[in-house]
């Protein structure tokens, strides 16, 4: 580890409970609700997640992917008519979660829209793609900022605002298409409106990392659009994180969960959607992609979810996947404002990242991809160190490391994640 060579600054780690998934949590007994909140948000015993991604609603469609009701479900009479906003103070349970997250110390709230209301689009529907009509661009920008103002009324400051989710895909639920050029043009409309409200613009949450690269290129090529985009956001569903996005602004992996067709609690079963797969994807996002923020998809859902927690509505119980502990091994210890430090291992089986927090503590993450035990030595700052082991039998199990020396000898179990924290 090169403690003198710093790389990207870290904005944080997060998750989403859009599509009314908080209603599942709130149907559980109060004690279970608190346990789940602690698993997500407690920085001492849980994952300590520090970014909450909110879904800006469109009218319900009757699908399992209903968002919340729109804050303006009915055409007010045209793009130049006085708006007729409505607010229920709940937003599909997202207000409740945002208030709880704030109590745990979360300060980063990213509100993102899957679609404009159907009457603003050329297909007349919130669903099935379609494009924003040019004459509605200013009204849509005002609509998005008004959503943030409603949250401010509830005591929540929306810090980051996105106007599109996966603009490169058409799906049967809430969705809306933008080409890279169209997105860059709309940024120039939204940017000034958001800035007056003290909100940063994020763009564009493309479904693939390579696809997001094209949106980032279009924004960077336009000096006016570039001025307004504070954070570039992308998803690695269609194409994986294969390099940095072409910008010097912060970038986020802003949504991902692995594909799979069953509920899976395993750490390492070769399925590709176990905890080990999540840990590997986090590592790649920071090292290959150079991201500053990492936002997982659902914190909790039902059925065959690849989220962090599964809720059984019939029994009013929940179960935790090892995916949560893979994420927590990073998010609990690497705090907003940290910087990544240059680090590598001579053994190619070891995937290493290192970070320095604003308080001076250092964190080294070592993912042993080998099927055998590996002994290694790392160099850190002097101080009290603790290692935390995550594997099939352990979930962030702490083990104090003796001494206060800079050189530390570690024995890494096969297919494991070891987190070393030096204070």
Short mmCIF file of C-alpha atoms in Angstrom, two decimals:
data_model
loop_
_atom_site.label_atom_id
_atom_site.label_comp_id
_atom_site.label_asym_id
_atom_site.label_seq_id
_atom_site.Cartn_x
_atom_site.Cartn_y
_atom_site.Cartn_z
CA UNK A 1 0.00 0.00 0.00
CA UNK A 2 1.29 3.44 -0.98
CA UNK A 3 -0.08 5.62 1.81
CA UNK A 4 1.22 8.78 0.10
CA UNK A 5 -0.56 8.25 -3.22
CA UNK A 6 -4.23 9.21 -3.02
CA UNK A 7 -6.86 8.40 -5.63
CA UNK A 8 -10.59 9.21 -5.68
CA UNK A 9 -12.56 10.78 -2.85
CA UNK A 10 -15.40 8.63 -1.53
CA UNK A 11 -18.95 9.99 -1.37
CA UNK A 12 -20.44 6.91 0.31
CA UNK A 13 -22.38 3.70 -0.06
CA UNK A 14 -26.12 3.44 -0.42
CA UNK A 15 -29.28 1.59 -1.38
CA UNK A 16 -32.84 2.18 -2.51
CA UNK A 17 -36.32 1.19 -1.38
CA UNK A 18 -38.18 2.60 -4.38
CA UNK A 19 -41.21 0.87 -5.86
CA UNK A 20 -42.99 0.92 -2.49
CA UNK A 21 -40.69 -1.65 -0.91
CA UNK A 22 -40.85 0.19 2.41
CA UNK A 23 -44.45 -0.91 2.73
CA UNK A 24 -43.13 -4.46 3.18
CA UNK A 25 -40.86 -3.33 6.01
CA UNK A 26 -43.54 -1.29 7.76
CA UNK A 27 -45.91 -4.28 7.78
CA UNK A 28 -43.47 -6.11 10.09
CA UNK A 29 -43.56 -5.88 13.89
CA UNK A 30 -41.91 -2.74 15.26
CA UNK A 31 -38.96 -4.70 16.67
CA UNK A 32 -38.26 -6.25 13.27
CA UNK A 33 -38.46 -2.86 11.58
CA UNK A 34 -35.80 -1.54 13.94
CA UNK A 35 -33.60 -4.57 13.38
CA UNK A 36 -33.73 -4.02 9.61
CA UNK A 37 -33.00 -0.30 9.97
CA UNK A 38 -30.01 -1.19 12.13
CA UNK A 39 -28.79 -3.69 9.54
CA UNK A 40 -28.91 -1.04 6.84
CA UNK A 41 -27.93 2.10 8.67
CA UNK A 42 -26.21 1.50 12.01
CA UNK A 43 -22.49 2.36 11.55
CA UNK A 44 -21.44 0.25 14.55
CA UNK A 45 -23.42 -2.98 14.15
CA UNK A 46 -24.80 -2.84 10.60
CA UNK A 47 -23.78 -1.63 7.18
CA UNK A 48 -23.77 2.08 8.06
CA UNK A 49 -25.04 2.99 4.59
CA UNK A 50 -24.77 6.72 3.92
CA UNK A 51 -26.69 7.34 0.66
CA UNK A 52 -30.41 6.82 0.18
CA UNK A 53 -31.68 6.73 -3.39
CA UNK A 54 -35.31 7.85 -3.66
CA UNK A 55 -37.59 7.01 -6.57
CA UNK A 56 -39.52 10.01 -7.87
CA UNK A 57 -42.98 8.68 -8.57
CA UNK A 58 -45.10 8.23 -11.62
CA UNK A 59 -48.71 7.14 -11.57
CA UNK A 60 -49.25 3.50 -10.49
CA UNK A 61 -49.37 1.00 -13.34
CA UNK A 62 -50.62 -2.10 -11.55
CA UNK A 63 -47.31 -3.93 -12.06
CA UNK A 64 -45.03 -5.21 -9.27
CA UNK A 65 -42.85 -2.22 -10.12
CA UNK A 66 -45.31 0.49 -9.15
CA UNK A 67 -43.62 3.66 -8.08
CA UNK A 68 -45.35 6.12 -5.81
CA UNK A 69 -48.11 8.34 -7.07
CA UNK A 70 -46.96 11.35 -9.02
CA UNK A 71 -46.89 14.75 -7.32
CA UNK A 72 -48.84 15.97 -10.35
CA UNK A 73 -50.82 13.02 -11.71
CA UNK A 74 -53.17 15.11 -13.86
CA UNK A 75 -52.26 17.44 -16.71
CA UNK A 76 -52.69 20.96 -15.29
CA UNK A 77 -53.78 22.19 -18.70
CA UNK A 78 -50.54 22.32 -20.63
CA UNK A 79 -46.86 23.08 -20.07
CA UNK A 80 -47.50 26.77 -19.41
CA UNK A 81 -50.48 26.28 -17.08
CA UNK A 82 -50.03 26.84 -13.34
CA UNK A 83 -48.93 23.53 -11.81
CA UNK A 84 -51.29 21.54 -9.59
CA UNK A 85 -48.99 19.65 -7.27
CA UNK A 86 -50.18 17.24 -4.59
CA UNK A 87 -48.25 15.68 -1.71
CA UNK A 88 -49.31 12.90 0.64
CA UNK A 89 -46.35 13.20 3.04
CA UNK A 90 -45.59 9.49 2.68
CA UNK A 91 -44.33 8.89 -0.86
CA UNK A 92 -44.78 5.14 -0.72
CA UNK A 93 -43.00 4.89 2.62
CA UNK A 94 -39.90 6.70 1.39
CA UNK A 95 -40.45 9.70 3.68
CA UNK A 96 -40.51 7.38 6.69
CA UNK A 97 -37.24 5.75 5.63
CA UNK A 98 -35.60 9.08 4.80
CA UNK A 99 -36.43 10.41 8.27
CA UNK A 100 -35.06 7.26 9.87
CA UNK A 101 -31.92 7.45 7.74
CA UNK A 102 -31.38 11.05 8.79
CA UNK A 103 -31.58 9.98 12.45
CA UNK A 104 -28.79 7.48 11.79
CA UNK A 105 -26.68 10.27 10.29
CA UNK A 106 -27.35 9.96 6.55
CA UNK A 107 -26.82 13.28 4.77
CA UNK A 108 -26.87 12.25 1.09
CA UNK A 109 -30.31 11.82 -0.46
CA UNK A 110 -30.38 11.10 -4.19
CA UNK A 111 -33.84 11.52 -5.78
CA UNK A 112 -34.14 10.00 -9.24
CA UNK A 113 -37.07 9.84 -11.69
CA UNK A 114 -37.87 6.78 -13.80
CA UNK A 115 -40.29 8.76 -15.96
CA UNK A 116 -42.04 12.08 -16.35
CA UNK A 117 -45.84 11.95 -16.00
CA UNK A 118 -47.37 10.40 -19.10
CA UNK A 119 -48.99 13.59 -20.31
CA UNK A 120 -45.52 15.13 -20.68
CA UNK A 121 -44.40 12.36 -23.06
CA UNK A 122 -44.95 11.47 -26.69
CA UNK A 123 -46.47 8.05 -25.84
CA UNK A 124 -48.91 9.47 -23.28
CA UNK A 125 -47.88 6.92 -20.66
CA UNK A 126 -45.56 6.72 -17.68
CA UNK A 127 -44.59 3.24 -18.89
CA UNK A 128 -43.15 1.66 -22.02
CA UNK A 129 -40.46 4.20 -22.76
CA UNK A 130 -41.54 7.19 -24.78
CA UNK A 131 -39.77 10.54 -24.80
CA UNK A 132 -40.22 13.86 -23.05
CA UNK A 133 -42.02 16.34 -25.30
CA UNK A 134 -39.83 19.42 -25.91
CA UNK A 135 -42.54 21.85 -24.80
CA UNK A 136 -42.69 20.15 -21.37
CA UNK A 137 -38.99 20.38 -20.54
CA UNK A 138 -39.21 23.44 -18.27
CA UNK A 139 -42.33 22.12 -16.55
CA UNK A 140 -40.62 18.78 -15.97
CA UNK A 141 -37.58 20.52 -14.46
CA UNK A 142 -39.88 22.44 -12.11
CA UNK A 143 -41.71 19.21 -11.27
CA UNK A 144 -38.47 17.50 -10.22
CA UNK A 145 -37.36 20.41 -8.05
CA UNK A 146 -40.80 20.62 -6.48
CA UNK A 147 -40.41 16.99 -5.40
CA UNK A 148 -37.26 17.99 -3.53
CA UNK A 149 -39.10 20.93 -1.98
CA UNK A 150 -41.77 18.58 -0.63
CA UNK A 151 -39.01 16.56 1.03
CA UNK A 152 -37.56 19.75 2.48
CA UNK A 153 -40.97 20.34 4.05
CA UNK A 154 -40.55 16.96 5.76
CA UNK A 155 -37.10 17.93 7.07
CA UNK A 156 -35.11 16.03 4.42
CA UNK A 157 -32.68 17.86 2.15
CA UNK A 158 -32.45 16.22 -1.26
CA UNK A 159 -28.80 16.74 -2.19
CA UNK A 160 -28.68 15.09 -5.61
CA UNK A 161 -31.34 15.04 -8.33
CA UNK A 162 -31.64 12.80 -11.38
CA UNK A 163 -34.16 13.18 -14.17
CA UNK A 164 -33.80 9.79 -15.84
CA UNK A 165 -33.23 6.14 -15.01
CA UNK A 166 -31.91 3.76 -17.65
CA UNK A 167 -32.77 6.08 -20.56
CA UNK A 168 -31.31 3.52 -22.93
CA UNK A 169 -34.02 0.92 -22.14
CA UNK A 170 -37.75 0.60 -22.74
CA UNK A 171 -39.56 -1.51 -20.15
CA UNK A 172 -43.20 -2.25 -19.33
CA UNK A 173 -43.09 -0.23 -16.12
CA UNK A 174 -42.10 3.41 -15.55
CA UNK A 175 -39.47 4.35 -18.12
CA UNK A 176 -38.52 7.16 -20.48
CA UNK A 177 -35.99 7.40 -23.29
CA UNK A 178 -33.29 10.02 -23.75
CA UNK A 179 -30.48 9.88 -26.29
CA UNK A 180 -27.13 11.15 -25.00
CA UNK A 181 -27.64 14.39 -26.94
CA UNK A 182 -31.17 14.83 -25.56
CA UNK A 183 -29.94 14.23 -22.01
CA UNK A 184 -27.22 16.86 -22.42
CA UNK A 185 -29.81 19.32 -23.73
CA UNK A 186 -32.19 18.69 -20.82
CA UNK A 187 -29.39 19.15 -18.30
CA UNK A 188 -29.14 22.75 -19.51
CA UNK A 189 -32.81 23.25 -18.58
CA UNK A 190 -32.75 21.45 -15.23
CA UNK A 191 -29.35 22.67 -14.06
CA UNK A 192 -30.24 26.32 -13.36
CA UNK A 193 -33.58 25.38 -11.75
CA UNK A 194 -31.89 22.85 -9.45
CA UNK A 195 -29.03 25.23 -8.63
CA UNK A 196 -31.45 27.88 -7.42
CA UNK A 197 -32.80 25.28 -5.01
CA UNK A 198 -29.30 24.30 -3.87
CA UNK A 199 -29.44 20.84 -5.45
CA UNK A 200 -26.78 19.04 -7.51
CA UNK A 201 -27.72 17.33 -10.78
CA UNK A 202 -26.75 13.72 -11.42
CA UNK A 203 -26.93 11.97 -14.79
CA UNK A 204 -27.81 9.56 -16.36
CA UNK A 205 -28.15 6.13 -14.69
CA UNK A 206 -27.77 4.26 -17.98
CA UNK A 207 -28.43 0.52 -17.78
CA UNK A 208 -24.89 -0.37 -18.85
CA UNK A 209 -21.52 1.13 -17.97
CA UNK A 210 -20.48 1.35 -21.63
CA UNK A 211 -23.83 2.99 -22.40
CA UNK A 212 -23.30 5.50 -19.60
CA UNK A 213 -19.94 6.34 -21.11
CA UNK A 214 -21.77 7.74 -24.16
CA UNK A 215 -24.00 9.94 -21.99
CA UNK A 216 -20.98 11.20 -20.07
CA UNK A 217 -19.17 11.96 -23.34
CA UNK A 218 -22.13 13.97 -24.62
CA UNK A 219 -22.30 16.03 -21.43
CA UNK A 220 -18.55 16.60 -21.27
CA UNK A 221 -18.52 17.72 -24.91
CA UNK A 222 -21.04 20.49 -24.17
CA UNK A 223 -19.50 23.15 -21.89
CA UNK A 224 -22.91 24.37 -20.72
CA UNK A 225 -24.21 20.90 -19.90
CA UNK A 226 -20.92 19.99 -18.24
CA UNK A 227 -21.28 22.96 -15.92
CA UNK A 228 -24.49 21.58 -14.43
CA UNK A 229 -23.73 17.87 -13.92
CA UNK A 230 -22.02 17.32 -10.57
CA UNK A 231 -22.07 13.50 -10.59
CA UNK A 232 -22.12 10.95 -13.40
CA UNK A 233 -24.12 7.84 -12.53
CA UNK A 234 -24.33 4.48 -14.26
CA UNK A 235 -25.50 0.88 -13.82
CA UNK A 236 -23.58 -2.26 -14.84
CA UNK A 237 -26.51 -4.47 -15.86
CA UNK A 238 -26.19 -4.37 -19.66
CA UNK A 239 -22.40 -3.99 -19.65
CA UNK A 240 -20.01 -4.28 -16.68
CA UNK A 241 -17.77 -1.69 -15.11
CA UNK A 242 -14.78 -1.87 -17.44
CA UNK A 243 -13.00 1.41 -16.83
CA UNK A 244 -13.54 4.97 -15.57
CA UNK A 245 -16.20 7.17 -17.09
CA UNK A 246 -14.65 9.97 -19.22
CA UNK A 247 -14.98 12.80 -16.73
CA UNK A 248 -13.07 14.33 -13.85
CA UNK A 249 -16.32 14.75 -11.89
CA UNK A 250 -17.33 12.17 -9.26
CA UNK A 251 -18.90 9.00 -10.64
CA UNK A 252 -21.26 6.59 -8.91
CA UNK A 253 -22.21 3.02 -9.54
CA UNK A 254 -25.76 4.06 -8.77
CA UNK A 255 -27.71 0.81 -9.04
CA UNK A 256 -26.91 -2.87 -9.22
CA UNK A 257 -27.87 -6.23 -7.84
CA UNK A 258 -26.76 -9.52 -9.35
CA UNK A 259 -28.99 -11.57 -11.64
CA UNK A 260 -30.48 -14.79 -10.32
CA UNK A 261 -33.76 -16.67 -10.07
CA UNK A 262 -33.82 -17.74 -6.41
CA UNK A 263 -33.43 -16.16 -2.99
CA UNK A 264 -29.82 -16.80 -2.04
CA UNK A 265 -28.26 -16.34 1.40
CA UNK A 266 -24.90 -17.95 0.58
CA UNK A 267 -21.49 -16.37 0.81
CA UNK A 268 -19.81 -18.37 -1.97
CA UNK A 269 -21.77 -21.02 -3.83
CA UNK A 270 -20.72 -20.23 -7.39
CA UNK A 271 -24.15 -18.89 -8.31
CA UNK A 272 -22.88 -15.45 -9.25
CA UNK A 273 -25.38 -13.76 -6.95
CA UNK A 274 -23.94 -14.68 -3.58
CA UNK A 275 -22.07 -12.46 -1.15
CA UNK A 276 -18.68 -13.14 -2.72
CA UNK A 277 -19.95 -11.94 -6.11
CA UNK A 278 -21.09 -8.68 -4.53
CA UNK A 279 -17.74 -8.16 -2.80
CA UNK A 280 -15.94 -8.74 -6.11
CA UNK A 281 -18.19 -6.25 -7.90
CA UNK A 282 -17.60 -3.61 -5.21
CA UNK A 283 -13.85 -4.10 -5.58
CA UNK A 284 -14.05 -3.74 -9.37
CA UNK A 285 -16.23 -0.64 -9.15
CA UNK A 286 -13.62 1.19 -7.08
CA UNK A 287 -10.48 -0.12 -8.77
CA UNK A 288 -11.51 -0.58 -12.40
CA UNK A 289 -14.24 2.04 -12.51
CA UNK A 290 -12.73 4.59 -10.16
CA UNK A 291 -16.13 5.34 -8.65
CA UNK A 292 -16.69 7.64 -5.70
CA UNK A 293 -20.08 6.22 -4.71
CA UNK A 294 -21.59 2.74 -4.66
CA UNK A 295 -25.38 2.35 -4.45
CA UNK A 296 -26.86 -1.15 -4.28
CA UNK A 297 -30.42 -1.77 -5.48
CA UNK A 298 -33.04 -3.02 -3.02
CA UNK A 299 -32.26 -3.06 0.66
CA UNK A 300 -35.21 -5.41 1.14
CA UNK A 301 -37.87 -6.95 -1.05
CA UNK A 302 -39.94 -10.11 -1.39
CA UNK A 303 -39.76 -13.52 -3.04
CA UNK A 304 -36.69 -14.29 -5.14
CA UNK A 305 -35.17 -10.86 -4.56
CA UNK A 306 -31.44 -10.38 -5.04
CA UNK A 307 -31.67 -7.60 -2.47
CA UNK A 308 -29.93 -7.59 0.86
CA UNK A 309 -32.92 -8.78 2.88
CA UNK A 310 -35.94 -10.92 2.03
CA UNK A 311 -39.29 -10.20 3.68
CA UNK A 312 -41.89 -12.96 4.00
CA UNK A 313 -45.26 -11.26 4.11
CA UNK A 314 -47.14 -14.42 5.10
CA UNK A 315 -45.12 -14.99 8.27
CA UNK A 316 -44.13 -11.36 8.93
CA UNK A 317 -40.46 -12.38 9.17
CA UNK A 318 -37.26 -11.53 7.33
CA UNK A 319 -34.00 -13.19 6.32
CA UNK A 320 -30.58 -11.69 5.63
CA UNK A 321 -28.34 -12.58 2.70
CA UNK A 322 -24.56 -12.62 2.90
CA UNK A 323 -24.79 -9.91 0.25
CA UNK A 324 -25.53 -7.48 3.07
CA UNK A 325 -22.34 -8.40 4.93
CA UNK A 326 -20.28 -8.17 1.75
CA UNK A 327 -21.47 -4.59 1.37
CA UNK A 328 -21.18 -3.83 5.08
CA UNK A 329 -17.54 -4.92 5.11
CA UNK A 330 -16.86 -1.83 3.00
CA UNK A 331 -19.61 0.62 3.91
CA UNK A 332 -19.36 0.41 7.70
CA UNK A 333 -15.70 1.38 7.75
CA UNK A 334 -15.15 3.51 4.62
CA UNK A 335 -16.98 6.72 5.43
CA UNK A 336 -18.01 9.71 3.31
CA UNK A 337 -15.00 11.96 2.77
CA UNK A 338 -12.48 9.10 2.72
CA UNK A 339 -9.91 8.85 -0.03
CA UNK A 340 -8.75 5.70 -1.73
CA UNK A 341 -5.04 4.92 -1.41
CA UNK A 342 -2.97 3.12 -4.02
CA UNK A 343 -2.64 -0.54 -3.08
CA UNK A 344 -1.81 -3.82 -4.77
CA UNK A 345 -0.75 -7.33 -3.83
CA UNK A 346 2.01 -9.43 -5.38
CA UNK A 347 -0.31 -12.44 -5.28
CA UNK A 348 -2.89 -12.04 -8.09
CA UNK A 349 -5.41 -14.05 -6.06
CA UNK A 350 -5.65 -11.14 -3.60
CA UNK A 351 -7.84 -8.20 -4.59
CA UNK A 352 -6.84 -5.26 -2.40
CA UNK A 353 -8.24 -1.78 -1.84
CA UNK A 354 -7.18 0.73 0.81
CA UNK A 355 -8.74 3.93 2.12
CA UNK A 356 -8.02 6.75 4.55
CA UNK A 357 -10.97 8.30 6.38
CA UNK A 358 -11.22 11.96 7.28
CA UNK A 359 -10.53 11.07 10.92
CA UNK A 360 -7.18 9.53 9.93
CA UNK A 361 -8.20 5.90 10.31
CA UNK A 362 -7.14 3.54 7.54
CA UNK A 363 -9.07 0.64 6.03
CA UNK A 364 -7.61 -2.18 3.96
CA UNK A 365 -9.97 -4.59 2.18
CA UNK A 366 -8.50 -7.91 1.02
CA UNK A 367 -10.60 -10.32 -1.00
CA UNK A 368 -8.92 -13.71 -1.24
CA UNK A 369 -10.21 -15.28 -4.46
CA UNK A 370 -8.08 -18.41 -4.03
CA UNK A 371 -9.51 -21.69 -2.82
CA UNK A 372 -6.58 -22.03 -0.42
CA UNK A 373 -5.41 -20.11 2.63
CA UNK A 374 -3.00 -17.28 1.83
CA UNK A 375 -0.47 -15.64 4.16
CA UNK A 376 0.46 -12.04 3.46
CA UNK A 377 1.93 -8.96 5.07
CA UNK A 378 0.51 -5.45 4.77
CA UNK A 379 1.93 -2.10 5.77
CA UNK A 380 -0.32 0.47 7.41
CA UNK A 381 0.08 3.45 9.65
CA UNK A 382 0.99 2.63 13.26
CA UNK A 383 -1.95 2.27 15.61
CA UNK A 384 -4.49 -0.10 17.08
CA UNK A 385 -5.73 -2.49 14.40
CA UNK A 386 -8.67 -4.87 14.16
CA UNK A 387 -9.43 -7.27 11.35
CA UNK A 388 -12.96 -8.35 10.46
CA UNK A 389 -13.58 -11.63 8.66
CA UNK A 390 -16.47 -12.31 6.29
CA UNK A 391 -16.88 -15.74 4.74
CA UNK A 392 -19.28 -18.66 4.91
CA UNK A 393 -19.02 -18.98 8.69
CA UNK A 394 -18.37 -15.32 9.63
CA UNK A 395 -20.11 -12.00 9.13
CA UNK A 396 -17.70 -9.19 10.02
CA UNK A 397 -16.33 -11.20 12.94
CA UNK A 398 -13.68 -9.02 14.68
CA UNK A 399 -10.19 -10.22 15.55
CA UNK A 400 -7.74 -7.80 17.24
CA UNK A 401 -4.31 -7.69 15.64
CA UNK A 402 -1.42 -7.64 18.15
CA UNK A 403 1.03 -4.79 18.37
CA UNK A 404 0.99 -1.29 16.94
CA UNK A 405 3.55 -1.77 14.17
CA UNK A 406 3.17 -0.71 10.55
CA UNK A 407 3.86 -4.21 9.24
CA UNK A 408 1.04 -6.67 9.92
CA UNK A 409 0.99 -10.37 9.11
CA UNK A 410 -2.32 -11.84 8.05
CA UNK A 411 -3.58 -15.33 7.32
CA UNK A 412 -6.46 -15.08 4.88
CA UNK A 413 -8.94 -17.97 4.73
CA UNK A 414 -9.89 -19.25 1.28
CA UNK A 415 -12.61 -17.32 -0.56
CA UNK A 416 -12.89 -14.70 2.15
CA UNK A 417 -13.02 -10.96 2.67
CA UNK A 418 -10.80 -9.49 5.38
CA UNK A 419 -11.27 -5.89 6.47
CA UNK A 420 -8.39 -4.33 8.44
CA UNK A 421 -9.12 -1.11 10.30
CA UNK A 422 -6.28 0.88 11.88
CA UNK A 423 -7.13 3.75 14.22
#
